[in-house]
CSV table of C-alpha atoms in Angstrom, one decimal:
chain,number,residue,atom,x,y,z
A,22,UNK,CA,-276.5,15.7,-32.3
A,23,UNK,CA,-273.4,14.3,-34.0
A,24,UNK,CA,-272.8,13.8,-37.7
A,25,UNK,CA,-272.8,10.1,-36.8
A,26,UNK,CA,-276.6,10.2,-36.7
A,27,UNK,CA,-276.7,10.6,-40.5
A,28,UNK,CA,-273.5,9.1,-41.7
A,29,UNK,CA,-270.4,7.3,-40.5
A,30,UNK,CA,-268.1,9.5,-38.4
A,31,UNK,CA,-264.7,8.3,-39.6
A,32,UNK,CA,-261.9,8.7,-37.0
A,33,UNK,CA,-258.3,7.6,-37.5
A,34,UNK,CA,-255.8,7.4,-34.7
A,35,UNK,CA,-252.2,7.2,-35.9
A,36,UNK,CA,-248.8,6.9,-34.3
A,37,UNK,CA,-246.2,4.3,-33.7
A,38,UNK,CA,-246.1,1.1,-31.6
A,39,UNK,CA,-246.1,1.7,-27.9
A,40,UNK,CA,-248.1,5.0,-28.0
A,41,UNK,CA,-251.4,3.3,-27.1
A,42,UNK,CA,-253.3,3.7,-30.4
A,43,UNK,CA,-255.1,0.4,-30.1
A,44,UNK,CA,-256.1,1.0,-26.5
A,45,UNK,CA,-257.4,4.5,-27.4
A,46,UNK,CA,-259.6,3.1,-30.2
A,47,UNK,CA,-261.0,0.4,-27.8
A,48,UNK,CA,-261.9,3.1,-25.2
A,49,UNK,CA,-263.6,5.2,-27.8
A,50,UNK,CA,-265.5,2.1,-29.0
A,51,UNK,CA,-266.8,1.3,-25.5
A,52,UNK,CA,-267.8,4.9,-24.9
A,53,UNK,CA,-269.8,5.3,-28.1
A,54,UNK,CA,-271.6,2.0,-27.8
A,55,UNK,CA,-272.8,3.0,-24.3
A,56,UNK,CA,-274.2,6.1,-26.0
A,57,UNK,CA,-276.3,4.0,-28.4
A,58,UNK,CA,-274.1,4.2,-31.5
A,59,UNK,CA,-272.7,1.5,-33.6
A,60,UNK,CA,-268.9,1.3,-34.0
A,61,UNK,CA,-266.5,-0.7,-36.2
A,62,UNK,CA,-262.8,-0.7,-35.4
A,63,UNK,CA,-260.0,-1.8,-37.7
A,64,UNK,CA,-256.2,-1.8,-37.0
A,65,UNK,CA,-253.3,-1.7,-39.4
A,66,UNK,CA,-249.7,-2.3,-38.2
A,67,UNK,CA,-246.2,-1.6,-39.6
A,68,UNK,CA,-243.3,-4.0,-39.6
A,69,UNK,CA,-242.6,-3.9,-35.9
A,70,UNK,CA,-245.1,-4.0,-33.1
A,71,UNK,CA,-243.2,-1.5,-31.0
A,72,UNK,CA,-241.8,1.4,-33.1
A,73,UNK,CA,-243.6,0.6,-36.3
A,74,UNK,CA,-246.5,2.5,-37.7
A,75,UNK,CA,-249.9,1.8,-36.1
A,76,UNK,CA,-253.2,3.1,-37.5
A,77,UNK,CA,-256.6,2.6,-35.8
A,78,UNK,CA,-259.8,3.2,-37.8
A,79,UNK,CA,-262.9,3.9,-35.8
A,80,UNK,CA,-266.2,4.3,-37.7
A,81,UNK,CA,-269.2,5.5,-35.7
A,82,UNK,CA,-272.8,5.5,-36.9
A,83,UNK,CA,-276.2,5.6,-35.5
A,84,UNK,CA,-277.9,3.2,-37.9
A,85,UNK,CA,-275.3,1.6,-40.1
A,86,UNK,CA,-272.8,-1.2,-39.8
A,87,UNK,CA,-269.6,0.0,-41.5
A,88,UNK,CA,-266.6,-1.7,-42.9
A,89,UNK,CA,-263.5,-1.8,-40.7
A,90,UNK,CA,-261.4,0.6,-42.7
A,91,UNK,CA,-262.1,4.3,-43.5
A,92,UNK,CA,-262.3,4.7,-47.3
A,93,UNK,CA,-259.5,6.8,-49.0
A,94,UNK,CA,-259.8,10.6,-48.4
A,95,UNK,CA,-262.8,10.1,-46.1
A,96,UNK,CA,-261.5,10.8,-42.6
A,97,UNK,CA,-263.5,13.3,-40.6
A,98,UNK,CA,-261.2,13.4,-37.6
A,99,UNK,CA,-257.5,12.3,-37.3
A,100,UNK,CA,-255.7,12.0,-34.0
A,101,UNK,CA,-252.0,12.1,-34.7
A,102,UNK,CA,-249.8,10.8,-31.8
A,103,UNK,CA,-246.7,11.2,-34.0
A,104,UNK,CA,-246.4,14.1,-36.6
A,105,UNK,CA,-244.8,12.2,-39.5
A,106,UNK,CA,-247.3,9.3,-39.2
A,107,UNK,CA,-250.0,12.0,-39.3
A,108,UNK,CA,-248.6,13.4,-42.5
A,109,UNK,CA,-248.8,9.9,-44.0
A,110,UNK,CA,-252.4,9.6,-43.0
A,111,UNK,CA,-253.1,13.0,-44.6
A,112,UNK,CA,-251.9,11.7,-48.0
A,113,UNK,CA,-254.2,8.7,-48.0
A,114,UNK,CA,-257.2,9.6,-45.8
A,115,UNK,CA,-257.2,13.4,-45.5
A,116,UNK,CA,-259.5,15.9,-47.2
A,117,UNK,CA,-260.3,19.7,-47.0
A,118,UNK,CA,-263.1,19.2,-44.5
A,119,UNK,CA,-261.1,17.1,-42.0
A,120,UNK,CA,-260.1,18.0,-38.5
A,121,UNK,CA,-256.7,17.0,-37.3
A,122,UNK,CA,-255.6,16.9,-33.7
A,123,UNK,CA,-251.8,16.4,-33.6
A,124,UNK,CA,-249.1,15.8,-31.0
A,125,UNK,CA,-246.1,17.8,-32.2
A,126,UNK,CA,-243.4,15.8,-30.5
A,127,UNK,CA,-241.7,13.3,-33.0
A,128,UNK,CA,-240.5,9.8,-32.3
A,129,UNK,CA,-237.5,9.3,-34.6
A,130,UNK,CA,-237.4,5.9,-36.5
A,131,UNK,CA,-234.3,3.9,-36.5
A,132,UNK,CA,-233.2,5.0,-40.0
A,133,UNK,CA,-233.3,8.6,-38.8
A,134,UNK,CA,-231.4,7.8,-35.7
A,135,UNK,CA,-228.8,6.0,-37.8
A,136,UNK,CA,-228.4,9.1,-40.0
A,137,UNK,CA,-229.7,7.3,-43.2
A,138,UNK,CA,-232.6,9.7,-43.8
A,139,UNK,CA,-233.7,13.0,-42.4
A,140,UNK,CA,-236.8,13.6,-40.4
A,141,UNK,CA,-239.0,16.4,-41.9
A,142,UNK,CA,-238.9,19.8,-40.1
A,143,UNK,CA,-241.8,20.1,-37.6
A,144,UNK,CA,-242.8,23.5,-38.9
A,145,UNK,CA,-243.0,22.1,-42.5
A,146,UNK,CA,-245.2,19.3,-41.3
A,147,UNK,CA,-247.4,21.8,-39.4
A,148,UNK,CA,-247.7,24.1,-42.4
A,149,UNK,CA,-248.5,21.2,-44.8
A,150,UNK,CA,-251.3,20.2,-42.5
A,151,UNK,CA,-252.6,23.7,-42.1
A,152,UNK,CA,-252.8,24.1,-45.8
A,153,UNK,CA,-254.5,20.8,-46.4
A,154,UNK,CA,-257.3,20.5,-43.8
A,155,UNK,CA,-260.2,22.5,-42.4
A,156,UNK,CA,-258.9,22.6,-38.8
A,157,UNK,CA,-255.6,21.8,-37.2
A,158,UNK,CA,-255.0,21.6,-33.4
A,159,UNK,CA,-251.2,21.3,-33.0
A,160,UNK,CA,-250.0,20.7,-29.4
A,161,UNK,CA,-247.1,19.2,-27.5
A,162,UNK,CA,-249.1,16.6,-25.8
A,163,UNK,CA,-246.0,14.6,-24.9
A,164,UNK,CA,-244.8,17.5,-22.7
A,165,UNK,CA,-248.1,17.4,-20.8
A,166,UNK,CA,-247.9,13.6,-20.5
A,167,UNK,CA,-244.4,13.8,-19.0
A,168,UNK,CA,-245.7,16.3,-16.4
A,169,UNK,CA,-248.2,13.6,-15.4
A,170,UNK,CA,-245.6,10.9,-15.1
A,171,UNK,CA,-244.5,9.8,-18.6
A,172,UNK,CA,-245.2,9.7,-22.3
A,173,UNK,CA,-247.6,6.7,-21.8
A,174,UNK,CA,-250.3,9.2,-20.7
A,175,UNK,CA,-250.3,10.8,-24.2
A,176,UNK,CA,-253.2,8.7,-25.5
A,177,UNK,CA,-255.5,9.7,-22.7
A,178,UNK,CA,-254.5,13.4,-23.1
A,179,UNK,CA,-255.4,13.3,-26.7
A,180,UNK,CA,-258.7,11.5,-26.1
A,181,UNK,CA,-259.6,14.2,-23.5
A,182,UNK,CA,-258.9,16.8,-26.2
A,183,UNK,CA,-261.0,14.9,-28.7
A,184,UNK,CA,-264.0,14.9,-26.5
A,185,UNK,CA,-264.1,18.7,-26.4
A,186,UNK,CA,-264.5,19.0,-30.2
A,187,UNK,CA,-267.9,20.2,-31.3
A,188,UNK,CA,-270.3,17.5,-32.3
A,189,UNK,CA,-268.1,14.6,-31.2
A,190,UNK,CA,-270.6,12.1,-29.8
A,191,UNK,CA,-269.0,11.4,-26.4
A,192,UNK,CA,-268.1,13.7,-23.6
A,193,UNK,CA,-265.3,13.7,-21.1
A,194,UNK,CA,-267.6,12.0,-18.6
A,195,UNK,CA,-268.4,9.3,-21.1
A,196,UNK,CA,-264.7,8.8,-21.6
A,197,UNK,CA,-264.1,8.4,-17.9
A,198,UNK,CA,-266.9,6.0,-17.6
A,199,UNK,CA,-265.5,3.9,-20.4
A,200,UNK,CA,-262.1,3.4,-18.7
A,201,UNK,CA,-263.5,2.2,-15.3
A,202,UNK,CA,-263.5,-1.4,-16.4
A,203,UNK,CA,-260.2,-1.1,-18.3
A,204,UNK,CA,-257.7,0.2,-15.8
A,205,UNK,CA,-257.3,-1.0,-12.2
A,206,UNK,CA,-258.4,1.3,-9.5
A,207,UNK,CA,-254.7,2.2,-8.8
A,208,UNK,CA,-254.4,3.8,-12.2
A,209,UNK,CA,-257.8,5.4,-12.7
A,210,UNK,CA,-256.9,8.7,-10.9
A,211,UNK,CA,-253.8,9.3,-13.2
A,212,UNK,CA,-255.8,8.6,-16.3
A,213,UNK,CA,-258.7,10.8,-15.2
A,214,UNK,CA,-256.1,13.6,-14.6
A,215,UNK,CA,-254.7,13.0,-18.1
A,216,UNK,CA,-258.2,13.2,-19.6
A,217,UNK,CA,-258.9,16.5,-17.7
A,218,UNK,CA,-255.6,18.0,-18.9
A,219,UNK,CA,-256.4,17.0,-22.5
A,220,UNK,CA,-259.9,18.5,-22.3
A,221,UNK,CA,-258.3,21.9,-21.5
A,222,UNK,CA,-255.5,21.9,-24.0
A,223,UNK,CA,-257.5,23.0,-27.1
A,224,UNK,CA,-259.1,26.1,-25.6
A,225,UNK,CA,-256.0,27.2,-23.7
A,226,UNK,CA,-253.0,26.3,-25.8
A,227,UNK,CA,-253.3,25.2,-29.3
A,228,UNK,CA,-256.0,26.4,-31.6
A,229,UNK,CA,-254.6,27.0,-35.0
């Protein structure tokens, strides 16, 4: 059984506005509650709703009601929808035993687009994460999402990958069950496909 039987399993989903962090955390919450776990979800937002930093804290436990935010340096799993935002989470919540599942495709903030600051090199971000955490899964989830119709599918792809991680308390089928009452029937097939694609990424493409 999962670590969540004995202690909170601390999951953070980080990215920028418009990537679907909040929806992803709600889906995880629904799925784990159906499995008999307790879950607490907290959200933090940057200055702008779309394009600003968004961080979702999901704390899963079998017997304990947890506070809404993961304590500093206590994340067990981090899903990074955007690499630079993932690096920021590493500094505050990361630790040597953490597992990071990261989309490698950046979304450049306005000050980078305007030429005011430089975006860190992707290889440097990856190397920093590799040196700092127990396990890193680094993948171009955005490319997979575009193949399925658009970047909006990224969050479902990353959740599909998450459910294949050893000891995570929900399965791909649990995830699919959780979205039945969230998406209209017309969108279920596409989201099921995204989950399936994500569930195959780790073993096929991107173990580090």
